[in-house]
Tab-separated table of N, CA and C in Angstrom:
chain	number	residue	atom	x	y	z
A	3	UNK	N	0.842	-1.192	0.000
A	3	UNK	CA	0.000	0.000	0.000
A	3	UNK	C	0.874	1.236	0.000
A	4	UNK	N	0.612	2.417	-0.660
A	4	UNK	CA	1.027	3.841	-1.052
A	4	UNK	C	0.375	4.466	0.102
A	5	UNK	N	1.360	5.300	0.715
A	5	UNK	CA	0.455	6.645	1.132
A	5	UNK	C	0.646	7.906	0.717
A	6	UNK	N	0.192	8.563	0.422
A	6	UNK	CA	0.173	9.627	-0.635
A	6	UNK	C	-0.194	10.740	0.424
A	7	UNK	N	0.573	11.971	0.354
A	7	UNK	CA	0.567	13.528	0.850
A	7	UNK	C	0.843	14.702	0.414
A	8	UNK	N	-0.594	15.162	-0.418
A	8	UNK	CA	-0.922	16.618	-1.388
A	8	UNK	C	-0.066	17.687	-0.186
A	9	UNK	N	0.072	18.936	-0.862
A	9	UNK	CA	0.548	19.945	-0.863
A	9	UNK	C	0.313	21.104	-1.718
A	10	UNK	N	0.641	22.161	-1.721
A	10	UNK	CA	0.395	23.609	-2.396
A	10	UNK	C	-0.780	24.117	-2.763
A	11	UNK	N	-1.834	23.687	-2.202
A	11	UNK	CA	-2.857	24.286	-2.487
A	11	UNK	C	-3.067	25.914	-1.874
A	12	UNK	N	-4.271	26.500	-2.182
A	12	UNK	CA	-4.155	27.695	-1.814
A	12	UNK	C	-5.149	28.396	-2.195
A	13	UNK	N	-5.343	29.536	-1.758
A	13	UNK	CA	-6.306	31.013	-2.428
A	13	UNK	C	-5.760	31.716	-3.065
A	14	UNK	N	-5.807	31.359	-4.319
A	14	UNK	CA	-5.441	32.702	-5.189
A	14	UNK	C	-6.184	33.053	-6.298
A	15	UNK	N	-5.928	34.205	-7.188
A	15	UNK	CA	-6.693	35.074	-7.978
A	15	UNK	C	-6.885	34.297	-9.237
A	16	UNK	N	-8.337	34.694	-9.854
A	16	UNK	CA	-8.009	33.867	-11.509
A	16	UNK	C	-7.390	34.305	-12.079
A	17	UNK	N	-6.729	33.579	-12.682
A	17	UNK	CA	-5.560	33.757	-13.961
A	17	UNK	C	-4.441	33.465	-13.082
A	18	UNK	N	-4.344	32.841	-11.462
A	18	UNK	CA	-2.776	32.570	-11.157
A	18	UNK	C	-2.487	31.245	-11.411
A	19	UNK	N	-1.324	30.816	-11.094
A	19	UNK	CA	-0.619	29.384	-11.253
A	19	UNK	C	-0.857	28.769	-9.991
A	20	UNK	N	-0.646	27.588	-9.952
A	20	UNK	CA	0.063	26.681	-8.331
A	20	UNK	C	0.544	25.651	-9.074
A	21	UNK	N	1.424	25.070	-7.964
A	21	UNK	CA	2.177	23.702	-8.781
A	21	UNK	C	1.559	22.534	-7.105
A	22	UNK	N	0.495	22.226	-7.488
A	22	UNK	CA	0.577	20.711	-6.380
A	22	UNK	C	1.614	19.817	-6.742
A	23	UNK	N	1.817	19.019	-5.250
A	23	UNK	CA	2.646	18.035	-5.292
A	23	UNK	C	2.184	16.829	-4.359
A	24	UNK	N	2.653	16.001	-4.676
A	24	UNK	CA	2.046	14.178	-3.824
A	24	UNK	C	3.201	13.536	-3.821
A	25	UNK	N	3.618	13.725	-2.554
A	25	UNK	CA	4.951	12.400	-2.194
A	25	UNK	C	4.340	10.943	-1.504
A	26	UNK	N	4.779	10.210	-2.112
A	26	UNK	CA	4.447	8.997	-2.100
A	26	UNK	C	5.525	8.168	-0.977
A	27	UNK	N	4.998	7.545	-0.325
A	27	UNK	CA	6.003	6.353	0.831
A	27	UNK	C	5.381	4.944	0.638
A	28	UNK	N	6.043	4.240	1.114
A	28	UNK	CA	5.838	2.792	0.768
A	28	UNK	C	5.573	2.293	-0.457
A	29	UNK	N	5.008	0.915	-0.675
A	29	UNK	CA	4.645	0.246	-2.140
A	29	UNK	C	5.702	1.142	-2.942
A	30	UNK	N	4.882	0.809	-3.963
A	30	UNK	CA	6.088	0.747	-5.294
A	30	UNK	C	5.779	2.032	-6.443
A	31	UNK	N	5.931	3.052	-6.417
A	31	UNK	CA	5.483	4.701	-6.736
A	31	UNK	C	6.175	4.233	-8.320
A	32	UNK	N	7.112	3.888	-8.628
A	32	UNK	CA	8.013	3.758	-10.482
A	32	UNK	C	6.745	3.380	-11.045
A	33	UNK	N	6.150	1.909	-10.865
A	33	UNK	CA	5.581	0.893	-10.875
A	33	UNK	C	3.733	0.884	-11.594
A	34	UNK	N	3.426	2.500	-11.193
A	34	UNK	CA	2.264	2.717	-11.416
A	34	UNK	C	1.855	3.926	-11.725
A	35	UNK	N	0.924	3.841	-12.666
A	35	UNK	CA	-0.311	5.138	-13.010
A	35	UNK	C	-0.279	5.488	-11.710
A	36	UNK	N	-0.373	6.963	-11.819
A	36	UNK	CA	-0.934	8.379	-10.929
A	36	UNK	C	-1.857	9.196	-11.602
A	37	UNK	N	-2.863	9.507	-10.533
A	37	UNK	CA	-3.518	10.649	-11.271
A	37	UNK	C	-4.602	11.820	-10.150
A	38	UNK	N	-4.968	12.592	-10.563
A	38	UNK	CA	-5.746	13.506	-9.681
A	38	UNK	C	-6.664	13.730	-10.165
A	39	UNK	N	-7.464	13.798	-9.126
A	39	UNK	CA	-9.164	13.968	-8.836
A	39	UNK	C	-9.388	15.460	-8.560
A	40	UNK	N	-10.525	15.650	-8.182
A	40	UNK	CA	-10.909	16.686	-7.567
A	40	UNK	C	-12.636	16.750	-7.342
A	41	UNK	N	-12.962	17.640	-5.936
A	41	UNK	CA	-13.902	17.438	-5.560
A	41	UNK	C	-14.252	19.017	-5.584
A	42	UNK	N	-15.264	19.272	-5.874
A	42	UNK	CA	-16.250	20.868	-5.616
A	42	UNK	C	-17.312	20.208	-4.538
A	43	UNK	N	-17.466	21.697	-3.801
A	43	UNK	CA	-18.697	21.480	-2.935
A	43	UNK	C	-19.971	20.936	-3.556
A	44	UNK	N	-20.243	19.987	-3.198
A	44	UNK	CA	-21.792	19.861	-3.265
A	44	UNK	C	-21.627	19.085	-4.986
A	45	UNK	N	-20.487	18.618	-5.027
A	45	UNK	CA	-20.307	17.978	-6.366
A	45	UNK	C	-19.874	16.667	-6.282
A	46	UNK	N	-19.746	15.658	-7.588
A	46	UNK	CA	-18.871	14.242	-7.163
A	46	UNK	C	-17.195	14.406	-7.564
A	47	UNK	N	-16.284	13.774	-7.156
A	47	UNK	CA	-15.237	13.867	-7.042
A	47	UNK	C	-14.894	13.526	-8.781
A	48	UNK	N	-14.516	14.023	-9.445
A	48	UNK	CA	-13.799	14.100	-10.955
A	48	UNK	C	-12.623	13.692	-10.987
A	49	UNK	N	-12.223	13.405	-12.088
A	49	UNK	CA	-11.252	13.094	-12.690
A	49	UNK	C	-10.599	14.430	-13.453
A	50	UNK	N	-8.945	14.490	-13.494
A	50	UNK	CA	-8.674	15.529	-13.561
A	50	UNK	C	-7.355	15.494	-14.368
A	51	UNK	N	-6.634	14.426	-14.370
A	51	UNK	CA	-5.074	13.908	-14.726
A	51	UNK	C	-4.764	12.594	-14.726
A	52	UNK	N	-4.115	12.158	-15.677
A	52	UNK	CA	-3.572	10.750	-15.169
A	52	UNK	C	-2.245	10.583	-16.440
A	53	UNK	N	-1.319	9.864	-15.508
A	53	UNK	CA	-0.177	9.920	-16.003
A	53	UNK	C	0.443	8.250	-15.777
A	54	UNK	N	1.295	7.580	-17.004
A	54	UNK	CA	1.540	6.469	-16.865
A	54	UNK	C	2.590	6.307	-15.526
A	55	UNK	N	3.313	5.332	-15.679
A	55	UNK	CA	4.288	4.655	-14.515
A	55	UNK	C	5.464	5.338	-14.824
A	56	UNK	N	5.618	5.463	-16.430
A	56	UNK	CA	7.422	6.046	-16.665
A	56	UNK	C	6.876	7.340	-17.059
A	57	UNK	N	5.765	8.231	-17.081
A	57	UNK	CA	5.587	9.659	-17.124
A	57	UNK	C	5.736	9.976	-18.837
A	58	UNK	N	5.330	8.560	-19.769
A	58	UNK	CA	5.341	8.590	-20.999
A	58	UNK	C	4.271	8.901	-21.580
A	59	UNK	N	3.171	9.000	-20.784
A	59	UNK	CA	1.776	9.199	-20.976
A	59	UNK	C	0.754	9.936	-20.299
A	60	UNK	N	0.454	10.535	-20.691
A	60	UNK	CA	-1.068	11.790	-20.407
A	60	UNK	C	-2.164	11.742	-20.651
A	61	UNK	N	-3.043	11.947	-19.573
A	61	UNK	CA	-4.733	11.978	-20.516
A	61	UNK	C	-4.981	13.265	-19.265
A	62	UNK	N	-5.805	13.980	-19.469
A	62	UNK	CA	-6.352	14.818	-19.300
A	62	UNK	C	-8.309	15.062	-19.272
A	63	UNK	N	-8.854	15.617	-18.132
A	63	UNK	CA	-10.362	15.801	-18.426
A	63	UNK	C	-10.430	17.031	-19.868
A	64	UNK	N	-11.056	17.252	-20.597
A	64	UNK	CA	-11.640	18.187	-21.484
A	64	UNK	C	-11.208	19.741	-20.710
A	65	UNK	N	-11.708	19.862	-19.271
A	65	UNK	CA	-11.997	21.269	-18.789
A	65	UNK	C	-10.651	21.877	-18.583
A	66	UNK	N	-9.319	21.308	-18.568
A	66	UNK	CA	-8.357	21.853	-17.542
A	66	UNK	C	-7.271	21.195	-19.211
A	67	UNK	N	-7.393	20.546	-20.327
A	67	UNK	CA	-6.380	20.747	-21.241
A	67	UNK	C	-6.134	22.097	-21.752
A	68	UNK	N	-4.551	22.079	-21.899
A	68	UNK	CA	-4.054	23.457	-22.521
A	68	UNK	C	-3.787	24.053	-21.288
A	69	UNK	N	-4.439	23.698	-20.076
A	69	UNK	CA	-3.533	24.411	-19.027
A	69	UNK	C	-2.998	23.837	-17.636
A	70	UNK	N	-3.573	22.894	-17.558
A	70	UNK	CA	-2.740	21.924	-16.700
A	70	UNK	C	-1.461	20.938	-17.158
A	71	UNK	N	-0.811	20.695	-16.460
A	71	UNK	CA	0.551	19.473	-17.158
A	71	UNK	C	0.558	18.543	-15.567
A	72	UNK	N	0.343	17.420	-15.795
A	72	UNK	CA	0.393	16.185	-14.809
A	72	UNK	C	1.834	16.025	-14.960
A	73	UNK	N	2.789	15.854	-14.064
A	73	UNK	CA	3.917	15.361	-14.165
A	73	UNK	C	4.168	14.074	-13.188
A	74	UNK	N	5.656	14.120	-13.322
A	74	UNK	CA	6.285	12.735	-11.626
A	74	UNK	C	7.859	12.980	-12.014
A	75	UNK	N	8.266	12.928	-10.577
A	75	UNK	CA	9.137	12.649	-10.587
A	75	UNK	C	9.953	11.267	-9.780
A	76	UNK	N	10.099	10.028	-10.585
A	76	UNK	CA	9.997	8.473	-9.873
A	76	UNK	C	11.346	8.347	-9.489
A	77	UNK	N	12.024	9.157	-9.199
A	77	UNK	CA	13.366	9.160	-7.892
A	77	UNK	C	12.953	9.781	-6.814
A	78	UNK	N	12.306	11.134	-6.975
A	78	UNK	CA	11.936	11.877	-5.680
A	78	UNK	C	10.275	11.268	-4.604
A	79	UNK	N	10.040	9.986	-6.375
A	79	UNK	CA	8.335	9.587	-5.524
A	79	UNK	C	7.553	10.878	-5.629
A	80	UNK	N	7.572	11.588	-6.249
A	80	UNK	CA	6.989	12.801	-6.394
A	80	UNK	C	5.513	13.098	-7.530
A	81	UNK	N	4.706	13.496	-7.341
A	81	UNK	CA	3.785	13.614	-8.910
A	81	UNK	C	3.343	15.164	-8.070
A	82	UNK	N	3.370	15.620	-9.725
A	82	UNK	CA	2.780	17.220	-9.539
A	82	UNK	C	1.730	17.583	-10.497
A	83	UNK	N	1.358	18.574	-9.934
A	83	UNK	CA	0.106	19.044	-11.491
A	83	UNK	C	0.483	20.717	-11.241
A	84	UNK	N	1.139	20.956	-12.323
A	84	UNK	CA	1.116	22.392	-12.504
A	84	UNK	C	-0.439	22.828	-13.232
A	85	UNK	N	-1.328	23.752	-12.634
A	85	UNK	CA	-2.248	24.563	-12.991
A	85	UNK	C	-2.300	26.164	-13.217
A	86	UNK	N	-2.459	26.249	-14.674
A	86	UNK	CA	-2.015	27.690	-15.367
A	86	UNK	C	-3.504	28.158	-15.689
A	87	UNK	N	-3.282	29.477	-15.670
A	87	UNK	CA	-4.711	30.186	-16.068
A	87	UNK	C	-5.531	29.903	-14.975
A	88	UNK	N	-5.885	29.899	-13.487
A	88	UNK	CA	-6.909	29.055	-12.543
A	88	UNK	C	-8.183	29.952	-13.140
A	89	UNK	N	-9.046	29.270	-12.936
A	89	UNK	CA	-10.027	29.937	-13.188
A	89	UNK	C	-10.926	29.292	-11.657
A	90	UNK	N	-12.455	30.321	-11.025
A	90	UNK	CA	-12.974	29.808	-10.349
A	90	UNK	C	-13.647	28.814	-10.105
A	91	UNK	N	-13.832	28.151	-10.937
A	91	UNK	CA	-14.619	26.794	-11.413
A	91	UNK	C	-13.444	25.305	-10.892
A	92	UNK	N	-12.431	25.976	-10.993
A	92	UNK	CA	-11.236	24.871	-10.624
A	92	UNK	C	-11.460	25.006	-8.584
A	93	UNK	N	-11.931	25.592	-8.481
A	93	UNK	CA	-12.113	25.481	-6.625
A	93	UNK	C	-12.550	24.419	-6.551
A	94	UNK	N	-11.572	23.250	-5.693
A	94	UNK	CA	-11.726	21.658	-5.424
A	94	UNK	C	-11.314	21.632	-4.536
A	95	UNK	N	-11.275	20.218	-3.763
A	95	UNK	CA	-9.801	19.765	-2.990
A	95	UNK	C	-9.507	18.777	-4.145
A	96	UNK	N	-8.211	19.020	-4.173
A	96	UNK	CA	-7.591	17.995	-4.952
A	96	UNK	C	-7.034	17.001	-4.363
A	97	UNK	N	-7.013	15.548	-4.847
A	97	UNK	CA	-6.775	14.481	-4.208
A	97	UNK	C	-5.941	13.752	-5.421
A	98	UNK	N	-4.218	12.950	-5.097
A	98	UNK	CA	-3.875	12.167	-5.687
A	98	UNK	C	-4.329	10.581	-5.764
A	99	UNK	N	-3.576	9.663	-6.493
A	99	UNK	CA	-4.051	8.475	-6.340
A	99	UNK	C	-3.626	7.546	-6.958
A	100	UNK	N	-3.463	6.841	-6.623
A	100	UNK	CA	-2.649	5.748	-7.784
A	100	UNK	C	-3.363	4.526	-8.352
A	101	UNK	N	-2.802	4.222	-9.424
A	101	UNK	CA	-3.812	3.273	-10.048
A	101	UNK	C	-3.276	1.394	-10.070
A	102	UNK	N	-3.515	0.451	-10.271
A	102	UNK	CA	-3.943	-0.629	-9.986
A	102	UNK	C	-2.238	-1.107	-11.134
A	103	UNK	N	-2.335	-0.302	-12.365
A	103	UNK	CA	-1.222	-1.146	-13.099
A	103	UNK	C	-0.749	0.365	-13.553
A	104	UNK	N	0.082	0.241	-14.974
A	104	UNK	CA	1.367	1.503	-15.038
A	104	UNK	C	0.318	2.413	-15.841
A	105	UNK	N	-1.349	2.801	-16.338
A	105	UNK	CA	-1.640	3.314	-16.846
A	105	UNK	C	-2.820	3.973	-15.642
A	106	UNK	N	-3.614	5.400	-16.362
A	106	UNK	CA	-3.950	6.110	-15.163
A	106	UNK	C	-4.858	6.589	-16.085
A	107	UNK	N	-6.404	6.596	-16.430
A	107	UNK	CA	-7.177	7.521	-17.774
A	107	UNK	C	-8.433	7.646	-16.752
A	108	UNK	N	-9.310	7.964	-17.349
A	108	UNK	CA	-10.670	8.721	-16.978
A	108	UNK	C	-11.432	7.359	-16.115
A	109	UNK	N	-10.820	5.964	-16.470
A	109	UNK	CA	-11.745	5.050	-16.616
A	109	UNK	C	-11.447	3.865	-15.269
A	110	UNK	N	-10.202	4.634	-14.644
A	110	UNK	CA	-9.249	3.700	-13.930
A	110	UNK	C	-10.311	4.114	-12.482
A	111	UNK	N	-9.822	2.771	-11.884
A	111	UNK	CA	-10.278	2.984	-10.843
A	111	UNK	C	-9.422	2.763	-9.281
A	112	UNK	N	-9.347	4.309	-9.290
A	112	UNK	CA	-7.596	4.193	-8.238
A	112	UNK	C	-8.121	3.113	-6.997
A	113	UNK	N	-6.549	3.251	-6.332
A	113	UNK	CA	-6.533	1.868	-5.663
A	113	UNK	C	-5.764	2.826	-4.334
A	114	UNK	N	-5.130	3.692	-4.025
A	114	UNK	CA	-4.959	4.687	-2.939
A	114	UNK	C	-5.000	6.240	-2.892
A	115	UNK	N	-5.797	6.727	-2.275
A	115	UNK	CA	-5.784	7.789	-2.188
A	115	UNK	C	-4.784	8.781	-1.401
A	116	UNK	N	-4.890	10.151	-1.564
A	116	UNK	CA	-4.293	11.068	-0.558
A	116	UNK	C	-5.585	11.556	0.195
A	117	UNK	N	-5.244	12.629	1.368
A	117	UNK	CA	-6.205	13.203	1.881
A	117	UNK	C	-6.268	14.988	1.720
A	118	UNK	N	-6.010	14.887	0.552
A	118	UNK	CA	-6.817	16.086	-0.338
A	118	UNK	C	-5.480	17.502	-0.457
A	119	UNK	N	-5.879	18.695	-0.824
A	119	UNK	CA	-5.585	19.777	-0.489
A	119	UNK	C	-6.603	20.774	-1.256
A	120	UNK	N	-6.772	21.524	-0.710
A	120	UNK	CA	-7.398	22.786	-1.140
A	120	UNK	C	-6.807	23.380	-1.868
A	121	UNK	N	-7.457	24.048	-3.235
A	121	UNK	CA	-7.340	25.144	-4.156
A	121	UNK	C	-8.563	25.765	-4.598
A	122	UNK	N	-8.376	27.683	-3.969
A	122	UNK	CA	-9.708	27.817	-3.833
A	122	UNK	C	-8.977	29.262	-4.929
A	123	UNK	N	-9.783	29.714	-6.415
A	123	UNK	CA	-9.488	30.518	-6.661
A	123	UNK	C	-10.954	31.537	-6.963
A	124	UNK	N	-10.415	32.973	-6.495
A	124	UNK	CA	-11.079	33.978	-6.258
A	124	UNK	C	-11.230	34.776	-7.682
A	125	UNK	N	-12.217	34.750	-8.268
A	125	UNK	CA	-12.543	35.933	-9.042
A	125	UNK	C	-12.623	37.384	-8.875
């Protein structure tokens, strides 16, 4: 089992950046799809990113291509999502997660979670 711990979330203005990050401990982080969710109030938790095992592969939801980039870094155990342009509609907690084998798409159905971080942007 993975345990996974978000970071950089925040309040900021539309049109700013943040770069989240998810360090991973235990199990096997090289080994597997990553990807991020996200939850709005009073909404169901989405799909948002997913990235293969060697960081050779991307899928993306429709709402956040062209300005998000899912990354990892599999020495540091690291996965990030840089978010450009925020707009207010992106106000979630975001949650990482890892997936079952080395691929991560809309359809996967993660197998550990993190326990979230906030990104709340202000119009």
């Amino acid at each position: 089992q993975v345990q996974l711990v978000e970071s950089g979330g925040r309040l900021v203005q539309a049109g700013a950046s943040l770069r989240l990050s998810c360090v991973a401990s235990g199990g096997t982080f090289s080994t597997v799809g990553m990807g991020w969710f996200r939850q709005a109030p009073g909404k169901e938790r989405e799909f948002v990113a997913g990235i293969s095992s060697n960081g050779g592969w991307t899928a993306y939801t429709d709402s956040v291509k062209g300005r998000f980039t899912i990354s990892r870094d599999n020495a540091k155990k690291t996965l990030y999502l840089q978010m450009n342009s925020l707009k207010p509609e992106d106000t979630a907690v975001y949650y990482c997660a890892t997936s079952r084998n080395v691929l991560f798409n809309i359809y996967t159905s993660p197998n550990d979670w993190g326990q979230g971080t906030q990104v709340t942007v202000s119009s």
